[in-house]
Tab-separated table of C-alpha atoms in Angstrom:
chain	number	residue	atom	x	y	z
A	152	UNK	CA	0.000	0.000	0.000
A	153	UNK	CA	1.494	3.460	-0.927
A	154	UNK	CA	3.159	5.357	1.889
A	155	UNK	CA	1.048	8.443	1.182
A	156	UNK	CA	-2.131	6.434	1.856
A	157	UNK	CA	-0.859	5.442	5.309
A	158	UNK	CA	-0.109	9.097	6.005
A	159	UNK	CA	-3.676	10.075	5.045
A	160	UNK	CA	-5.198	7.470	7.394
A	161	UNK	CA	-2.858	8.504	10.201
A	162	UNK	CA	-3.810	12.133	9.681
A	163	UNK	CA	-7.523	11.362	9.971
A	164	UNK	CA	-7.083	9.387	13.172
A	165	UNK	CA	-4.800	11.886	14.809
A	166	UNK	CA	-6.664	14.980	13.702
A	167	UNK	CA	-10.300	15.247	12.631
A	168	UNK	CA	-11.652	12.143	14.362
A	169	UNK	CA	-10.173	12.987	17.735
A	170	UNK	CA	-11.240	16.605	17.400
A	171	UNK	CA	-14.804	15.523	16.655
A	172	UNK	CA	-14.872	13.168	19.634
A	173	UNK	CA	-13.616	15.890	21.958
A	174	UNK	CA	-16.167	18.319	20.590
A	175	UNK	CA	-19.021	15.889	21.197
A	176	UNK	CA	-17.807	15.265	24.748
A	177	UNK	CA	-17.528	18.962	25.485
A	178	UNK	CA	-21.057	19.626	24.264
A	179	UNK	CA	-22.669	16.669	26.027
A	180	UNK	CA	-23.477	18.711	29.146
A	181	UNK	CA	-25.774	20.911	27.055
A	182	UNK	CA	-27.804	17.930	25.894
A	183	UNK	CA	-28.525	16.378	29.289
A	184	UNK	CA	-32.106	15.314	29.833
A	185	UNK	CA	-34.039	17.651	32.178
A	186	UNK	CA	-34.526	16.249	35.696
A	187	UNK	CA	-37.686	14.265	36.338
A	188	UNK	CA	-40.318	15.602	38.708
A	189	UNK	CA	-41.818	13.301	41.290
A	190	UNK	CA	-45.435	13.352	42.451
A	191	UNK	CA	-46.717	10.553	44.626
A	192	UNK	CA	-49.622	9.859	46.938
A	193	UNK	CA	-48.039	9.158	50.316
A	194	UNK	CA	-51.158	8.381	52.331
A	195	UNK	CA	-54.500	9.491	53.751
A	196	UNK	CA	-56.044	10.636	57.041
A	197	UNK	CA	-59.119	8.957	58.483
A	198	UNK	CA	-59.927	11.109	61.537
A	199	UNK	CA	-59.424	14.521	63.091
A	200	UNK	CA	-56.726	13.142	65.400
A	201	UNK	CA	-54.950	11.586	62.438
A	202	UNK	CA	-55.113	14.907	60.586
A	203	UNK	CA	-53.699	16.758	63.589
A	204	UNK	CA	-50.774	14.317	63.807
A	205	UNK	CA	-50.127	14.706	60.106
A	206	UNK	CA	-50.132	18.505	60.335
A	207	UNK	CA	-47.690	18.283	63.251
A	208	UNK	CA	-45.451	16.128	61.071
A	209	UNK	CA	-45.404	18.316	57.962
A	210	UNK	CA	-44.914	21.450	60.100
A	211	UNK	CA	-42.275	19.760	62.262
A	212	UNK	CA	-44.419	20.624	65.281
A	213	UNK	CA	-44.831	24.245	64.260
A	214	UNK	CA	-41.227	24.889	63.257
A	215	UNK	CA	-41.966	25.047	59.509
A	216	UNK	CA	-44.413	27.257	57.644
A	217	UNK	CA	-47.684	25.691	56.533
A	218	UNK	CA	-49.648	27.563	53.876
A	219	UNK	CA	-53.296	27.025	52.918
A	220	UNK	CA	-55.319	27.571	49.745
A	221	UNK	CA	-56.013	31.194	50.702
A	222	UNK	CA	-52.349	32.024	51.154
A	223	UNK	CA	-52.632	32.122	54.952
A	224	UNK	CA	-49.437	31.013	56.678
A	225	UNK	CA	-49.377	29.080	59.965
A	226	UNK	CA	-46.187	28.659	61.952
A	227	UNK	CA	-47.089	27.820	65.507
A	228	UNK	CA	-48.398	24.569	66.877
A	229	UNK	CA	-51.573	26.027	68.353
A	230	UNK	CA	-52.848	27.543	65.094
A	231	UNK	CA	-51.911	24.429	63.149
A	232	UNK	CA	-53.828	22.209	65.563
A	233	UNK	CA	-56.808	24.551	65.313
A	234	UNK	CA	-56.668	24.255	61.532
A	235	UNK	CA	-56.754	20.459	61.854
A	236	UNK	CA	-59.861	20.728	64.027
A	237	UNK	CA	-61.485	23.002	61.463
A	238	UNK	CA	-61.036	20.242	58.899
A	239	UNK	CA	-63.029	17.793	61.032
A	240	UNK	CA	-66.074	16.412	59.242
A	241	UNK	CA	-69.496	15.956	60.886
A	242	UNK	CA	-69.885	12.394	62.116
A	243	UNK	CA	-73.283	12.165	60.414
A	244	UNK	CA	-71.769	12.369	56.913
A	245	UNK	CA	-68.783	10.084	57.402
A	246	UNK	CA	-68.483	6.343	57.326
A	247	UNK	CA	-65.900	4.153	58.981
A	248	UNK	CA	-62.486	4.401	57.267
A	249	UNK	CA	-63.614	7.376	55.195
A	250	UNK	CA	-60.591	9.128	53.755
A	251	UNK	CA	-60.674	12.668	55.142
A	252	UNK	CA	-57.642	13.853	53.186
A	253	UNK	CA	-55.135	12.854	50.534
A	254	UNK	CA	-51.410	13.435	51.017
A	255	UNK	CA	-49.146	14.238	48.080
A	256	UNK	CA	-45.386	14.652	47.964
A	257	UNK	CA	-43.966	16.713	45.090
A	258	UNK	CA	-40.213	16.856	44.686
A	259	UNK	CA	-37.260	17.593	42.443
A	260	UNK	CA	-33.700	16.200	42.457
A	261	UNK	CA	-30.810	17.611	44.447
A	262	UNK	CA	-29.578	20.912	43.057
A	263	UNK	CA	-33.025	22.412	42.476
A	264	UNK	CA	-33.701	25.667	44.320
A	265	UNK	CA	-36.138	24.772	47.171
A	266	UNK	CA	-38.008	28.090	46.916
A	267	UNK	CA	-38.677	27.372	43.235
A	268	UNK	CA	-40.151	23.980	44.123
A	269	UNK	CA	-42.457	25.603	46.673
A	270	UNK	CA	-43.481	28.306	44.201
A	271	UNK	CA	-44.320	25.708	41.560
A	272	UNK	CA	-46.340	23.644	44.047
A	273	UNK	CA	-48.247	26.753	45.102
A	274	UNK	CA	-49.227	27.444	41.484
A	275	UNK	CA	-50.024	23.782	40.797
A	276	UNK	CA	-52.240	23.435	43.870
A	277	UNK	CA	-54.102	26.654	43.156
A	278	UNK	CA	-54.962	25.619	39.597
A	279	UNK	CA	-55.744	22.015	40.484
A	280	UNK	CA	-57.611	22.182	43.805
A	281	UNK	CA	-58.400	25.733	44.997
A	282	UNK	CA	-61.765	26.005	43.248
A	283	UNK	CA	-63.283	23.176	45.284
A	284	UNK	CA	-60.947	21.989	48.017
A	285	UNK	CA	-59.126	23.124	51.124
A	286	UNK	CA	-55.458	22.222	51.278
A	287	UNK	CA	-52.204	22.989	53.039
A	288	UNK	CA	-48.599	22.542	51.991
A	289	UNK	CA	-45.150	22.749	53.577
A	290	UNK	CA	-41.641	22.756	52.121
A	291	UNK	CA	-39.099	20.265	53.486
A	292	UNK	CA	-35.370	20.581	52.847
A	293	UNK	CA	-34.127	17.897	55.233
A	294	UNK	CA	-33.207	15.499	52.407
A	295	UNK	CA	-31.079	15.822	49.271
A	296	UNK	CA	-34.234	16.352	47.206
A	297	UNK	CA	-36.293	19.459	48.064
A	298	UNK	CA	-39.907	18.392	48.407
A	299	UNK	CA	-43.298	19.736	49.411
A	300	UNK	CA	-45.986	17.920	51.385
A	301	UNK	CA	-49.394	18.880	49.974
A	302	UNK	CA	-52.449	17.713	51.909
A	303	UNK	CA	-55.901	18.067	50.333
A	304	UNK	CA	-59.164	17.804	52.268
A	305	UNK	CA	-61.190	15.245	50.336
A	306	UNK	CA	-64.628	16.723	51.009
A	307	UNK	CA	-65.078	19.516	48.499
A	308	UNK	CA	-67.039	22.725	48.860
A	309	UNK	CA	-69.654	21.176	46.576
A	310	UNK	CA	-70.143	18.217	48.934
A	311	UNK	CA	-68.417	15.753	46.615
A	312	UNK	CA	-65.263	13.862	47.473
A	313	UNK	CA	-61.965	13.931	45.669
A	314	UNK	CA	-61.466	10.741	43.710
A	315	UNK	CA	-57.944	10.016	42.481
A	316	UNK	CA	-58.462	7.771	39.494
A	317	UNK	CA	-55.720	5.709	37.936
A	318	UNK	CA	-53.539	7.847	35.693
A	319	UNK	CA	-54.297	11.120	37.465
A	320	UNK	CA	-50.939	11.288	39.315
A	321	UNK	CA	-49.199	11.331	35.915
A	322	UNK	CA	-51.377	14.261	34.880
A	323	UNK	CA	-50.344	16.017	38.077
A	324	UNK	CA	-46.682	15.296	37.328
A	325	UNK	CA	-47.023	16.961	33.938
A	326	UNK	CA	-48.794	19.964	35.449
A	327	UNK	CA	-46.140	20.310	38.148
A	328	UNK	CA	-43.392	20.138	35.522
A	329	UNK	CA	-45.142	22.879	33.530
A	330	UNK	CA	-45.249	25.147	36.578
A	331	UNK	CA	-41.517	24.622	37.113
A	332	UNK	CA	-40.825	25.417	33.460
A	333	UNK	CA	-42.841	28.634	33.780
A	334	UNK	CA	-40.394	29.933	36.365
A	335	UNK	CA	-37.328	28.820	34.443
A	336	UNK	CA	-36.600	25.473	36.094
A	337	UNK	CA	-35.912	22.643	33.639
A	338	UNK	CA	-38.180	19.709	34.456
A	339	UNK	CA	-39.702	16.715	32.752
A	340	UNK	CA	-42.528	14.273	33.504
A	341	UNK	CA	-41.925	11.311	31.237
A	342	UNK	CA	-45.144	9.433	30.725
A	343	UNK	CA	-45.582	5.694	30.693
A	344	UNK	CA	-45.528	4.057	27.281
A	345	UNK	CA	-48.735	2.234	28.178
A	346	UNK	CA	-51.674	4.285	26.828
A	347	UNK	CA	-54.594	5.167	29.034
A	348	UNK	CA	-57.769	3.359	28.051
A	349	UNK	CA	-61.186	4.963	27.917
A	350	UNK	CA	-62.074	3.172	31.142
A	351	UNK	CA	-59.312	5.047	32.946
A	352	UNK	CA	-60.429	8.477	31.896
A	353	UNK	CA	-64.165	8.003	32.342
A	354	UNK	CA	-65.539	10.091	35.194
A	355	UNK	CA	-67.496	8.136	37.818
A	356	UNK	CA	-70.897	9.632	38.540
A	357	UNK	CA	-71.355	11.974	41.511
A	358	UNK	CA	-67.651	12.491	42.051
A	359	UNK	CA	-65.564	15.530	41.286
A	360	UNK	CA	-62.327	15.271	39.351
A	361	UNK	CA	-59.778	18.052	38.922
A	362	UNK	CA	-59.498	18.958	35.280
A	363	UNK	CA	-56.212	18.816	33.444
């Protein structure tokens, strides 16, 4: 094989190819996938005492701010316990093991500004629940991932109960991600590849569902 041909191959390997590889590596940080949001249902309350204990937990016994759907802020144990009592439902309209509230946790990975997470949750909750439900939320920064505990009273102002159908948490993830994007925080809510069937999106009668 001619010597000049070997020189051409050597030049490609030592020059353009390595330069291209380095260029791709240097630009890879600009093509990273946005961090995934997390929205999960962490539990429910079944009594006034249970609600009071839960409020004590999310407020760290009055050490953390708790904000409601009206923008009122509570930061002492007495007012938080009074709020829990205000959420108590009349015994005549409740059945045994009735879910009085639904608890959500919304979070972002380490490195996200905690105040931005709280701001996005505030906007999400207002658009999703404020028209028909009471709720409170509190920001926690005691883990690597900043997260907000959002507790929604299930009995709506219209007398109907919140029903979390299958697939709705994914809708909430997408809405939460949108609120983060609105304030300049990169976020993504990758959906499952399994499509929702008509049976999953059908609204049961006499129950209220937050609209997407």
